[in-house]
Amino acid sequence: MNGGDGGGVAAAPAGPPQPLDWKFSQVFGERTAGEEVQEVDIISAIEFDKTGDHLATGDRGGRVVLFERSDAKERGENRRDLERMDYPGTRHPEFRYKTEFQSHEPEFDYLKSLEIEEKINKIRWCQTANGAVFLLSTNDKTIKFWKVQEKKVKKICEANADPLKAAANGSIASSSVSSSPKQHIANGGFLDRSYNCLKNDTSFPPGGIPSLRLPVVTSNETSLLARCRRIYAHAHDYHINSISNNSDGETFISADDLRINLWNLEVSNQSFNIVDVKPTNMEDLTEVITSAEFHPTHCNMLAYSSSKGSVRLIDLRQSALCDSHSKLFEEPEAPGSRSFFTEIIASISDIKFAKDGRHILSRDYMTLKLWDINMDSGPVATFQVHEYLRPKLCDLYENDSIFDKFECCLSGDGLRVATGSYSNLFRVFGCAASSTEATTLEASKNPMRRQVQTPSRTTSRSLSSSLSRVVKRGSESPGVDANGNSFDFTTKLLHLAWHPTENTIACAAANSLYMYNA
C-alpha cells in the first residue's frame, strides 16, 4: 500500500545494529587515589528489579544498599507514560541512594566448626505490593526475605497552645478549682487528699494549674524501614551459589554445589529438594552445580550449569525429583585439546536467561556462550573473553585467579551481552546476526581510556543442521592493552547487571559502583 520511497525503505534488509557508544553516567563510593579498600566494603552482588526503577547491591560485610531511579520522580509523571508519548526530554536513567540495611551477620556452625561469612552472594527482587519493595538476599547458608517501605516518623511537639491561650486556660482552671473550697467526698476525705492519692509524688498547687500543655504527635517526615519477614535456613549443607525467583511470584529456588531446593515464599520451615547430584560415595563425585535460574515466563522450567561446562534444562512437570534433565547443552571437546586445565576453565560460573526465554547465556573462564534452548547441538555464538590468557594458565592456577567466578548479563532486547574481566575491564558483544561489535571498557570515569582498537574477527562454521555457530573474538592482546599497560589480576570486575529496558550497565569495581549509558 505504501508507494514511492517509503516502499523502498521498508523493503531494504535491516543490517546488524550499530555498536553502542558508551558514556560514563554515575559512580557511587568512588575511591580517592591511594585509598585502601576495606574487605567488608567490596561489592559482591548487583541486581536491577524488573522495572529498572530500583537497583540493589550487596557487599562482603553483609550489607544491602538500595538505589532508586531519580529522573522519573523529578518530572512528576509516570516514566512509562512519558515514553509511550515519545516524550522529547527522555534521558538516560539516573539513580540516587535510597537506603541500606544489615542483611547478614557472621555466624559460627558449632556442629561443623565452620565460620559462616556475612558476605552477600546473591540478591533477587520480588514483586512489589502496597508501595513496599521486597527482595531476597543470601549468604553461604541462610536466605532472608526483606520488606522495605516508607514509614511516617512520629514526633512529639512541645505544646498544642500558644502562651496567651495557655494563660487563659490557666485562669479558667484556677477559678474552677478555687470556687468550691474543701469539698467533701463520699469516704469523708477532702478533695486535696484525693489528688495526692493519685500519685505519691504528684500534688496540685492550692490555686490550681496556671497553664495546661498537651503534647501533640506529628508525622510529617518519612523514613525507610527494612524488616526481615522470613528466614529460610538449615536447608543447605554446602555453600549457596544461586537463588532465583519463579515467574509465578510464589516460589523460588536456592542452589548449592550438590542440591537445588524449591521454596514457597510464605513457608520458611520447609523446602523441597528437586535436584540432587550427590553420589552415594563422595569419591565418585565428578561435577558440581555452579549456577541455577528459573525461566523468565514458564514457571515449570529452570536451568542449571555445572563445573563440567554443561547447562541442563529441567521441567518440573516431569517428576518431583528432577535428576534427569529434559535437555542438555554442552560443547563437544575438540580432539587433542585436553590439558590439565581443560576442566577448570570449562566450569561455568554464571548463566542467565534472555528476557524472551529463548536463549541462555553462560560464562566460563575463557568465553561467553549463547545457547538456543531449541538447539542442543552446540552454542549459537561463542565470544572469546580471555583467549589471551591461555599461555598464562599456569600462573593463574598458582595464584588461584583461574577459579575467579565472572558473572554475565544480557540486554533487555537480547541484542548484546556483557561480562567482566581483569584490570577492572568489562566487555560488551553484539550477538545479532553478522554483528561484529566487541567493545572493551574500563570501570572508571573514562571508560574508553583502555579501549583496545583491534577489530573483532568473526568466523563461522556450519553444523549438521541448517543453523550456524558463530565464534566471535573480542579485542585480544597478549597481556597488555593498547597503551602498553599490563593487565592487573588483582583488580577484577566480577559483578555487573544490565538495565531491563535501557542500555545501562551497572558494574562493581571493588567498593565502587559504576554506571554507564549508551
Short mmCIF file of C-alpha atoms in Angstrom, two decimals:
data_model
loop_
_atom_site.label_atom_id
_atom_site.label_comp_id
_atom_site.label_asym_id
_atom_site.label_seq_id
_atom_site.Cartn_x
_atom_site.Cartn_y
_atom_site.Cartn_z
CA MET A 1 0.00 0.00 0.00
CA ASN A 2 2.90 2.38 0.61
CA GLY A 3 4.35 3.69 -2.58
CA GLY A 4 7.40 5.67 -3.67
CA ASP A 5 10.40 5.94 -1.40
CA GLY A 6 8.52 4.60 1.62
CA GLY A 7 8.16 1.21 -0.02
CA GLY A 8 11.84 1.12 -0.91
CA VAL A 9 12.89 1.85 2.66
CA ALA A 10 10.59 -0.84 4.06
CA ALA A 11 11.97 -3.42 1.65
CA ALA A 12 15.62 -2.72 2.48
CA PRO A 13 17.20 -5.51 4.52
CA ALA A 14 18.00 -4.49 8.09
CA GLY A 15 21.67 -4.91 8.94
CA PRO A 16 23.17 -5.54 12.37
CA PRO A 17 22.65 -2.75 14.92
CA GLN A 18 25.39 -0.16 15.14
CA PRO A 19 27.90 -0.55 18.01
CA LEU A 20 26.86 1.41 21.06
CA ASP A 21 28.76 4.49 22.17
CA TRP A 22 29.17 4.01 25.93
CA LYS A 23 29.47 7.01 28.22
CA PHE A 24 30.15 7.29 31.93
CA SER A 25 26.99 8.14 33.89
CA GLN A 26 27.41 7.84 37.66
CA VAL A 27 29.63 6.44 40.37
CA PHE A 28 28.80 5.64 43.99
CA GLY A 29 31.54 5.07 46.56
CA GLU A 30 34.36 6.32 44.38
CA ARG A 31 37.82 5.78 45.82
CA THR A 32 40.36 8.54 46.08
CA ALA A 33 43.88 7.92 44.81
CA GLY A 34 45.78 5.68 47.19
CA GLU A 35 42.75 4.97 49.37
CA GLU A 36 42.80 1.47 50.83
CA VAL A 37 39.65 -0.56 50.32
CA GLN A 38 38.25 -2.39 53.33
CA GLU A 39 37.42 -6.04 52.68
CA VAL A 40 33.88 -5.64 54.07
CA ASP A 41 33.11 -2.82 51.60
CA ILE A 42 33.81 -4.82 48.44
CA ILE A 43 30.62 -5.29 46.41
CA SER A 44 29.65 -8.95 45.93
CA ALA A 45 26.22 -8.77 44.23
CA ILE A 46 24.30 -6.42 41.88
CA GLU A 47 20.69 -6.68 40.72
CA PHE A 48 18.14 -4.46 38.93
CA ASP A 49 14.45 -5.07 39.59
CA LYS A 50 12.13 -5.95 36.70
CA THR A 51 11.04 -2.35 36.14
CA GLY A 52 14.56 -0.96 36.26
CA ASP A 53 13.47 1.67 38.79
CA HIS A 54 15.44 0.08 41.64
CA LEU A 55 18.97 -1.28 41.95
CA ALA A 56 20.38 -3.30 44.85
CA THR A 57 23.97 -4.14 45.77
CA GLY A 58 25.30 -6.46 48.44
CA ASP A 59 28.78 -6.44 49.93
CA ARG A 60 31.14 -8.70 51.83
CA GLY A 61 30.15 -7.04 55.09
CA GLY A 62 26.59 -8.41 54.81
CA ARG A 63 25.02 -5.06 53.91
CA VAL A 64 22.42 -4.44 51.21
CA VAL A 65 22.32 -0.96 49.64
CA LEU A 66 19.29 0.16 47.62
CA PHE A 67 19.24 2.80 44.90
CA GLU A 68 16.17 4.24 43.17
CA ARG A 69 15.70 5.93 39.85
CA SER A 70 15.53 9.68 40.37
CA ASP A 71 14.94 11.15 36.91
CA ALA A 72 11.34 9.87 36.62
CA LYS A 73 10.34 11.30 40.01
CA GLU A 74 11.74 14.72 39.21
CA ARG A 75 9.43 15.07 36.22
CA GLY A 76 6.41 14.38 38.40
CA GLU A 77 4.85 12.00 35.88
CA ASN A 78 4.94 8.28 35.25
CA ARG A 79 8.06 7.38 33.27
CA ARG A 80 6.33 4.72 31.20
CA ASP A 81 3.58 7.14 30.17
CA LEU A 82 6.18 9.65 29.04
CA GLU A 83 7.97 7.03 26.98
CA ARG A 84 4.67 5.97 25.45
CA MET A 85 4.02 9.58 24.43
CA ASP A 86 7.51 9.79 22.89
CA TYR A 87 8.46 12.43 25.43
CA PRO A 88 11.13 14.65 23.82
CA GLY A 89 13.13 15.05 27.03
CA THR A 90 13.83 11.36 27.55
CA ARG A 91 17.11 10.95 29.40
CA HIS A 92 19.23 8.05 30.46
CA PRO A 93 18.35 6.58 33.85
CA GLU A 94 19.82 8.33 36.85
CA PHE A 95 19.87 6.73 40.27
CA ARG A 96 20.21 8.03 43.80
CA TYR A 97 20.93 6.38 47.12
CA LYS A 98 17.76 5.18 48.82
CA THR A 99 18.67 3.24 51.97
CA GLU A 100 20.84 0.43 53.31
CA PHE A 101 20.48 -2.24 55.95
CA GLN A 102 22.46 -5.04 57.55
CA SER A 103 21.16 -8.21 55.94
CA HIS A 104 23.51 -10.87 57.39
CA GLU A 105 25.85 -11.16 60.34
CA PRO A 106 28.84 -13.52 60.69
CA GLU A 107 27.85 -16.82 62.29
CA PHE A 108 29.54 -19.96 63.53
CA ASP A 109 28.34 -23.53 62.95
CA TYR A 110 29.33 -25.29 66.14
CA LEU A 111 28.41 -28.75 64.84
CA LYS A 112 30.78 -28.44 61.88
CA SER A 113 33.25 -26.00 63.48
CA LEU A 114 32.70 -23.76 60.49
CA GLU A 115 32.64 -19.98 60.23
CA ILE A 116 29.79 -18.64 58.10
CA GLU A 117 30.68 -15.39 56.36
CA GLU A 118 28.25 -12.49 56.22
CA LYS A 119 29.10 -11.87 52.53
CA ILE A 120 26.04 -11.43 50.31
CA ASN A 121 26.24 -13.97 47.48
CA LYS A 122 23.07 -13.09 45.57
CA ILE A 123 20.18 -10.62 45.64
CA ARG A 124 16.86 -11.12 43.85
CA TRP A 125 13.95 -8.68 43.69
CA CYS A 126 10.42 -9.93 44.36
CA GLN A 127 7.05 -8.45 43.41
CA THR A 128 6.18 -5.09 44.94
CA ALA A 129 3.00 -4.54 46.95
CA ASN A 130 1.35 -1.53 48.59
CA GLY A 131 4.27 0.78 47.90
CA ALA A 132 6.77 -1.58 49.56
CA VAL A 133 9.62 -3.39 47.82
CA PHE A 134 10.57 -6.98 48.62
CA LEU A 135 13.84 -8.78 47.99
CA LEU A 136 15.69 -11.99 48.78
CA SER A 137 19.32 -11.95 49.91
CA THR A 138 21.57 -14.86 50.76
CA ASN A 139 24.99 -15.62 52.18
CA ASP A 140 26.57 -19.09 52.13
CA LYS A 141 23.89 -20.72 54.28
CA THR A 142 20.87 -18.52 55.02
CA ILE A 143 18.33 -16.81 52.75
CA LYS A 144 16.34 -13.83 54.04
CA PHE A 145 13.18 -12.20 52.73
CA TRP A 146 13.15 -8.42 53.25
CA LYS A 147 10.41 -5.81 53.09
CA VAL A 148 11.45 -2.19 52.65
CA GLN A 149 8.81 0.54 52.92
CA GLU A 150 8.35 4.14 53.96
CA LYS A 151 7.14 4.72 57.50
CA LYS A 152 5.95 8.03 58.91
CA VAL A 153 8.21 9.31 61.67
CA LYS A 154 6.15 10.33 64.71
CA LYS A 155 7.47 13.33 66.59
CA ILE A 156 6.11 14.99 69.75
CA CYS A 157 5.71 18.75 69.55
CA GLU A 158 6.24 20.94 72.64
CA ALA A 159 2.62 22.03 73.10
CA ASN A 160 -0.72 22.49 71.42
CA ALA A 161 -1.36 26.06 72.66
CA ASP A 162 0.31 29.44 72.39
CA PRO A 163 1.27 31.26 75.64
CA LEU A 164 -1.77 33.59 75.58
CA LYS A 165 -4.25 30.74 75.24
CA ALA A 166 -2.33 28.77 77.83
CA ALA A 167 -2.69 31.67 80.32
CA ALA A 168 -6.39 31.90 79.61
CA ASN A 169 -6.78 28.18 80.12
CA GLY A 170 -4.82 28.51 83.36
CA SER A 171 -7.16 31.24 84.76
CA ILE A 172 -10.24 29.17 83.94
CA ALA A 173 -8.72 26.16 85.64
CA SER A 174 -7.80 28.26 88.64
CA SER A 175 -11.27 29.70 89.09
CA SER A 176 -12.97 26.36 88.67
CA VAL A 177 -10.83 24.72 91.35
CA SER A 178 -10.97 27.54 93.90
CA SER A 179 -14.72 28.21 93.65
CA SER A 180 -15.62 25.29 95.95
CA PRO A 181 -13.14 25.09 98.81
CA LYS A 182 -12.58 21.82 100.70
CA GLN A 183 -15.31 19.76 99.05
CA HIS A 184 -16.01 16.55 100.94
CA ILE A 185 -16.14 13.21 99.11
CA ALA A 186 -18.05 10.04 99.99
CA ASN A 187 -15.44 8.46 102.27
CA GLY A 188 -15.12 11.57 104.44
CA GLY A 189 -11.85 12.77 102.98
CA PHE A 190 -11.04 16.05 101.31
CA LEU A 191 -10.59 16.61 97.55
CA ASP A 192 -6.98 17.71 98.10
CA ARG A 193 -6.15 14.29 99.52
CA SER A 194 -7.79 12.56 96.57
CA TYR A 195 -5.38 14.39 94.29
CA ASN A 196 -2.49 13.31 96.42
CA CYS A 197 -3.62 9.70 96.32
CA LEU A 198 -3.30 9.62 92.54
CA LYS A 199 0.47 9.52 92.73
CA ASN A 200 2.75 9.82 95.72
CA ASP A 201 4.97 12.49 94.18
CA THR A 202 2.19 14.45 92.48
CA SER A 203 0.30 17.33 94.12
CA PHE A 204 -1.66 20.24 92.72
CA PRO A 205 -1.00 23.78 93.91
CA PRO A 206 -3.77 25.39 96.01
CA GLY A 207 -4.53 27.96 93.33
CA GLY A 208 -4.85 25.40 90.57
CA ILE A 209 -2.65 24.79 87.50
CA PRO A 210 -1.55 28.04 85.82
CA SER A 211 -1.40 26.52 82.29
CA LEU A 212 -2.13 23.17 80.68
CA ARG A 213 0.14 21.92 77.90
CA LEU A 214 -0.75 18.80 75.98
CA PRO A 215 1.89 17.13 73.73
CA VAL A 216 0.93 16.79 70.08
CA VAL A 217 2.15 13.91 67.88
CA THR A 218 3.00 14.87 64.30
CA SER A 219 4.16 12.68 61.39
CA ASN A 220 5.30 14.99 58.61
CA GLU A 221 8.56 13.18 57.81
CA THR A 222 9.03 9.66 56.46
CA SER A 223 11.89 7.20 56.76
CA LEU A 224 12.61 3.89 55.07
CA LEU A 225 12.34 0.84 57.27
CA ALA A 226 13.78 -2.57 56.29
CA ARG A 227 12.24 -5.51 58.06
CA CYS A 228 13.17 -9.16 57.73
CA ARG A 229 9.92 -11.00 57.07
CA ARG A 230 11.23 -14.56 56.84
CA ILE A 231 14.43 -16.55 57.22
CA TYR A 232 14.99 -19.69 55.14
CA ALA A 233 17.72 -21.65 56.90
CA HIS A 234 19.15 -25.13 57.56
CA ALA A 235 18.43 -26.45 54.07
CA HIS A 236 21.92 -26.49 52.54
CA ASP A 237 24.98 -28.47 53.59
CA TYR A 238 27.14 -26.67 51.04
CA HIS A 239 27.55 -23.02 50.09
CA ILE A 240 24.58 -21.43 48.33
CA ASN A 241 25.66 -20.13 44.92
CA SER A 242 22.29 -19.12 43.42
CA ILE A 243 18.78 -18.02 44.23
CA SER A 244 16.14 -17.34 41.58
CA ASN A 245 12.51 -16.19 41.66
CA ASN A 246 9.83 -18.05 39.80
CA SER A 247 7.55 -16.21 37.39
CA ASP A 248 4.55 -17.38 39.45
CA GLY A 249 5.53 -14.89 42.15
CA GLU A 250 5.09 -17.52 44.87
CA THR A 251 8.16 -19.75 44.78
CA PHE A 252 11.92 -19.54 44.37
CA ILE A 253 14.88 -21.90 44.16
CA SER A 254 18.18 -21.97 46.02
CA ALA A 255 21.16 -23.96 44.75
CA ASP A 256 24.37 -25.17 46.37
CA ASP A 257 27.14 -27.40 45.00
CA LEU A 258 25.04 -30.58 45.04
CA ARG A 259 21.37 -29.71 45.51
CA ILE A 260 18.64 -27.38 44.31
CA ASN A 261 15.75 -26.69 46.67
CA LEU A 262 12.31 -25.26 45.86
CA TRP A 263 10.76 -22.88 48.40
CA ASN A 264 7.44 -21.13 48.86
CA LEU A 265 7.94 -17.50 49.86
CA GLU A 266 5.30 -17.87 52.59
CA VAL A 267 6.81 -21.02 54.14
CA SER A 268 10.23 -20.72 55.75
CA ASN A 269 10.47 -24.04 57.59
CA GLN A 270 10.05 -26.38 54.63
CA SER A 271 11.60 -26.77 51.18
CA PHE A 272 11.50 -29.46 48.51
CA ASN A 273 14.66 -30.94 47.04
CA ILE A 274 14.19 -31.03 43.27
CA VAL A 275 17.75 -31.73 42.08
CA ASP A 276 20.31 -33.86 43.91
CA VAL A 277 23.59 -34.75 42.21
CA LYS A 278 25.29 -36.06 45.34
CA PRO A 279 26.65 -39.58 44.66
CA THR A 280 26.32 -42.40 47.18
CA ASN A 281 30.09 -42.38 47.52
CA MET A 282 31.58 -38.88 47.52
CA GLU A 283 34.72 -40.27 45.88
CA ASP A 284 32.62 -40.74 42.75
CA LEU A 285 31.80 -37.03 42.59
CA THR A 286 32.80 -35.65 39.17
CA GLU A 287 30.87 -32.38 38.84
CA VAL A 288 29.02 -29.84 40.96
CA ILE A 289 26.23 -27.32 40.38
CA THR A 290 27.60 -23.82 39.79
CA SER A 291 24.53 -21.71 38.96
CA ALA A 292 20.75 -22.06 38.58
CA GLU A 293 17.96 -19.86 37.27
CA PHE A 294 14.22 -20.08 36.60
CA HIS A 295 12.82 -19.49 33.13
CA PRO A 296 11.53 -15.86 32.92
CA THR A 297 7.99 -16.83 31.84
CA HIS A 298 7.49 -20.61 32.20
CA CYS A 299 7.09 -21.40 35.89
CA ASN A 300 7.77 -25.12 35.31
CA MET A 301 11.20 -24.71 33.68
CA LEU A 302 14.63 -23.93 35.09
CA ALA A 303 18.23 -24.32 34.02
CA TYR A 304 21.38 -25.08 35.95
CA SER A 305 25.03 -25.21 34.99
CA SER A 306 27.83 -27.49 36.11
CA SER A 307 31.57 -27.44 36.64
CA LYS A 308 31.99 -29.58 33.51
CA GLY A 309 30.77 -26.82 31.22
CA SER A 310 27.26 -28.14 30.60
CA VAL A 311 23.84 -26.49 31.02
CA ARG A 312 20.82 -28.63 31.85
CA LEU A 313 17.22 -27.62 31.28
CA ILE A 314 14.71 -29.37 33.54
CA ASP A 315 10.91 -29.48 33.58
CA LEU A 316 9.21 -29.62 36.97
CA ARG A 317 6.20 -31.35 35.39
CA GLN A 318 8.19 -34.49 34.62
CA SER A 319 8.79 -35.68 38.18
CA ALA A 320 9.12 -34.46 41.74
CA LEU A 321 12.87 -35.16 41.74
CA CYS A 322 14.34 -33.73 38.54
CA ASP A 323 17.66 -35.57 38.46
CA SER A 324 17.05 -36.38 34.81
CA HIS A 325 17.17 -33.35 32.55
CA SER A 326 14.90 -32.64 29.60
CA LYS A 327 17.71 -31.03 27.58
CA LEU A 328 21.48 -30.94 27.86
CA PHE A 329 23.58 -28.17 26.33
CA GLU A 330 27.31 -28.77 26.06
CA GLU A 331 30.03 -28.25 23.52
CA PRO A 332 31.98 -31.34 22.49
CA GLU A 333 35.65 -31.21 23.34
CA ALA A 334 37.97 -30.64 20.41
CA PRO A 335 40.19 -33.71 19.84
CA GLY A 336 43.75 -33.29 21.07
CA SER A 337 42.99 -30.12 23.04
CA ARG A 338 42.73 -31.68 26.51
CA SER A 339 45.14 -30.48 29.19
CA PHE A 340 45.37 -30.26 32.97
CA PHE A 341 43.37 -27.02 32.88
CA THR A 342 40.64 -28.15 30.49
CA GLU A 343 38.01 -28.95 33.13
CA ILE A 344 38.89 -25.95 35.30
CA ILE A 345 38.43 -23.38 32.54
CA ALA A 346 35.31 -25.18 31.25
CA SER A 347 33.49 -24.70 34.57
CA ILE A 348 30.54 -22.35 34.10
CA SER A 349 30.42 -19.57 36.70
CA ASP A 350 27.09 -17.96 35.73
CA ILE A 351 24.04 -18.45 33.50
CA LYS A 352 21.28 -16.02 32.55
CA PHE A 353 18.08 -16.45 30.56
CA ALA A 354 17.33 -13.88 27.89
CA LYS A 355 14.21 -11.84 28.57
CA ASP A 356 12.25 -13.78 25.94
CA GLY A 357 13.28 -17.12 27.46
CA ARG A 358 14.54 -18.43 24.13
CA HIS A 359 18.27 -18.14 24.82
CA ILE A 360 20.61 -18.91 27.71
CA LEU A 361 23.91 -17.07 28.21
CA SER A 362 26.69 -18.92 30.03
CA ARG A 363 30.09 -17.71 31.21
CA ASP A 364 33.11 -19.93 31.70
CA TYR A 365 36.62 -18.74 32.40
CA MET A 366 37.61 -18.19 28.78
CA THR A 367 34.38 -17.47 26.91
CA LEU A 368 30.76 -16.38 26.82
CA LYS A 369 28.42 -18.80 25.08
CA LEU A 370 24.90 -18.14 23.84
CA TRP A 371 22.60 -21.16 23.64
CA ASP A 372 19.26 -21.59 21.89
CA ILE A 373 17.01 -23.80 24.05
CA ASN A 374 15.61 -25.33 20.85
CA MET A 375 19.08 -26.35 19.62
CA ASP A 376 21.18 -28.59 21.83
CA SER A 377 23.91 -29.44 19.30
CA GLY A 378 26.09 -26.51 20.39
CA PRO A 379 26.07 -22.80 21.20
CA VAL A 380 24.76 -20.44 18.54
CA ALA A 381 27.53 -17.97 19.37
CA THR A 382 30.80 -18.03 21.32
CA PHE A 383 32.55 -14.84 22.43
CA GLN A 384 36.24 -15.06 23.31
CA VAL A 385 36.89 -13.09 26.50
CA HIS A 386 40.17 -14.43 27.93
CA GLU A 387 41.80 -16.16 25.00
CA TYR A 388 44.93 -14.03 25.50
CA LEU A 389 45.34 -15.66 28.95
CA ARG A 390 45.75 -19.19 27.60
CA PRO A 391 49.59 -19.07 27.77
CA LYS A 392 49.34 -17.84 31.38
CA LEU A 393 47.09 -20.59 32.78
CA CYS A 394 49.92 -21.98 34.94
CA ASP A 395 50.44 -18.64 36.65
CA LEU A 396 46.70 -18.14 37.04
CA TYR A 397 46.42 -21.55 38.66
CA GLU A 398 49.24 -20.75 41.09
CA ASN A 399 47.60 -17.54 42.31
CA ASP A 400 44.05 -19.04 42.22
CA SER A 401 42.83 -16.48 39.67
CA ILE A 402 41.77 -19.34 37.41
CA PHE A 403 38.95 -20.02 39.90
CA ASP A 404 37.51 -16.49 39.68
CA LYS A 405 33.77 -16.51 39.01
CA PHE A 406 32.74 -13.85 36.50
CA GLU A 407 29.08 -13.00 36.01
CA CYS A 408 27.35 -12.26 32.71
CA CYS A 409 24.26 -10.35 31.59
CA LEU A 410 22.11 -9.67 28.52
CA SER A 411 20.46 -6.50 27.29
CA GLY A 412 16.68 -6.28 27.52
CA ASP A 413 16.32 -6.52 23.75
CA GLY A 414 18.63 -9.56 23.61
CA LEU A 415 20.94 -7.93 21.04
CA ARG A 416 24.01 -7.65 23.29
CA VAL A 417 25.78 -9.48 26.09
CA ALA A 418 28.34 -8.32 28.63
CA THR A 419 30.79 -9.78 31.14
CA GLY A 420 33.71 -8.68 33.29
CA SER A 421 37.45 -9.23 33.10
CA TYR A 422 40.67 -8.22 34.84
CA SER A 423 42.11 -4.71 35.34
CA ASN A 424 38.51 -3.60 36.09
CA LEU A 425 37.60 -4.09 32.43
CA PHE A 426 34.30 -5.34 31.08
CA ARG A 427 33.31 -6.35 27.56
CA VAL A 428 30.18 -5.85 25.52
CA PHE A 429 29.48 -8.04 22.48
CA GLY A 430 26.78 -7.79 19.84
CA CYS A 431 25.03 -11.12 19.36
CA ALA A 432 22.73 -10.24 16.47
CA ALA A 433 23.37 -11.99 13.18
CA SER A 434 26.50 -10.68 11.41
CA SER A 435 27.26 -8.26 14.24
CA THR A 436 30.96 -7.59 14.84
CA GLU A 437 30.51 -5.41 17.93
CA ALA A 438 33.13 -6.13 20.60
CA THR A 439 33.79 -3.25 22.97
CA THR A 440 36.21 -3.22 25.90
CA LEU A 441 35.54 -0.66 28.64
CA GLU A 442 37.17 0.20 31.93
CA ALA A 443 35.23 0.77 35.15
CA SER A 444 36.33 4.38 35.61
CA LYS A 445 35.08 7.85 34.77
CA ASN A 446 36.78 7.49 31.39
CA PRO A 447 35.59 4.06 30.24
CA MET A 448 37.33 4.27 26.84
CA ARG A 449 40.74 5.05 28.36
CA ARG A 450 41.98 1.50 27.90
CA GLN A 451 39.96 0.73 24.81
CA VAL A 452 41.76 -1.71 22.52
CA GLN A 453 41.20 -0.74 18.91
CA THR A 454 41.83 -4.19 17.41
CA PRO A 455 38.78 -5.03 15.27
CA SER A 456 36.88 -8.15 16.23
CA ARG A 457 37.27 -11.16 13.96
CA THR A 458 34.32 -13.36 13.14
CA THR A 459 34.40 -16.91 11.85
CA SER A 460 31.56 -19.35 11.41
CA ARG A 461 31.16 -22.95 10.50
CA SER A 462 28.08 -24.96 9.58
CA LEU A 463 26.63 -27.53 11.92
CA SER A 464 24.82 -30.67 10.90
CA SER A 465 21.62 -28.65 10.86
CA SER A 466 20.92 -25.59 8.77
CA LEU A 467 21.88 -23.35 11.72
CA SER A 468 25.39 -21.98 12.05
CA ARG A 469 27.52 -21.46 15.09
CA VAL A 470 29.45 -18.23 15.32
CA VAL A 471 32.72 -17.70 17.13
CA LYS A 472 33.36 -14.03 17.85
CA ARG A 473 36.69 -12.97 19.17
CA GLY A 474 36.79 -9.92 21.34
CA SER A 475 39.59 -7.38 21.27
CA GLU A 476 42.53 -9.50 22.27
CA SER A 477 46.01 -8.56 23.37
CA PRO A 478 48.84 -10.72 24.75
CA GLY A 479 48.71 -9.41 28.31
CA VAL A 480 48.92 -5.67 27.56
CA ASP A 481 46.39 -3.14 26.42
CA ALA A 482 46.68 -0.52 23.68
CA ASN A 483 48.55 1.82 26.00
CA GLY A 484 51.09 -0.81 26.92
CA ASN A 485 49.70 -1.32 30.45
CA SER A 486 49.96 -4.87 31.74
CA PHE A 487 46.77 -6.48 32.97
CA ASP A 488 46.30 -6.47 36.72
CA PHE A 489 44.92 -9.78 38.01
CA THR A 490 44.27 -8.36 41.48
CA THR A 491 41.64 -5.93 40.20
CA LYS A 492 38.79 -7.89 38.68
CA LEU A 493 35.29 -6.94 37.64
CA LEU A 494 33.21 -9.94 38.69
CA HIS A 495 29.73 -8.44 39.10
CA LEU A 496 27.62 -6.47 36.64
CA ALA A 497 23.98 -6.08 35.62
CA TRP A 498 22.15 -4.72 32.56
CA HIS A 499 19.09 -2.49 32.95
CA PRO A 500 15.98 -4.46 31.83
CA THR A 501 14.70 -1.86 29.34
CA GLU A 502 17.55 0.54 28.55
CA ASN A 503 21.20 0.36 27.55
CA THR A 504 22.55 0.98 31.03
CA ILE A 505 25.13 -1.23 32.74
CA ALA A 506 25.93 -1.18 36.45
CA CYS A 507 29.21 -2.81 37.45
CA ALA A 508 31.26 -3.18 40.62
CA ALA A 509 34.95 -2.35 40.88
CA ALA A 510 35.94 -3.23 44.46
CA ASN A 511 33.77 -0.97 46.66
CA SER A 512 32.69 1.39 43.84
CA LEU A 513 29.52 1.11 41.78
CA TYR A 514 29.90 2.50 38.25
CA MET A 515 27.05 3.09 35.81
CA TYR A 516 27.33 3.57 32.03
CA ASN A 517 24.78 4.58 29.39
CA ALA A 518 24.72 4.23 25.64
#
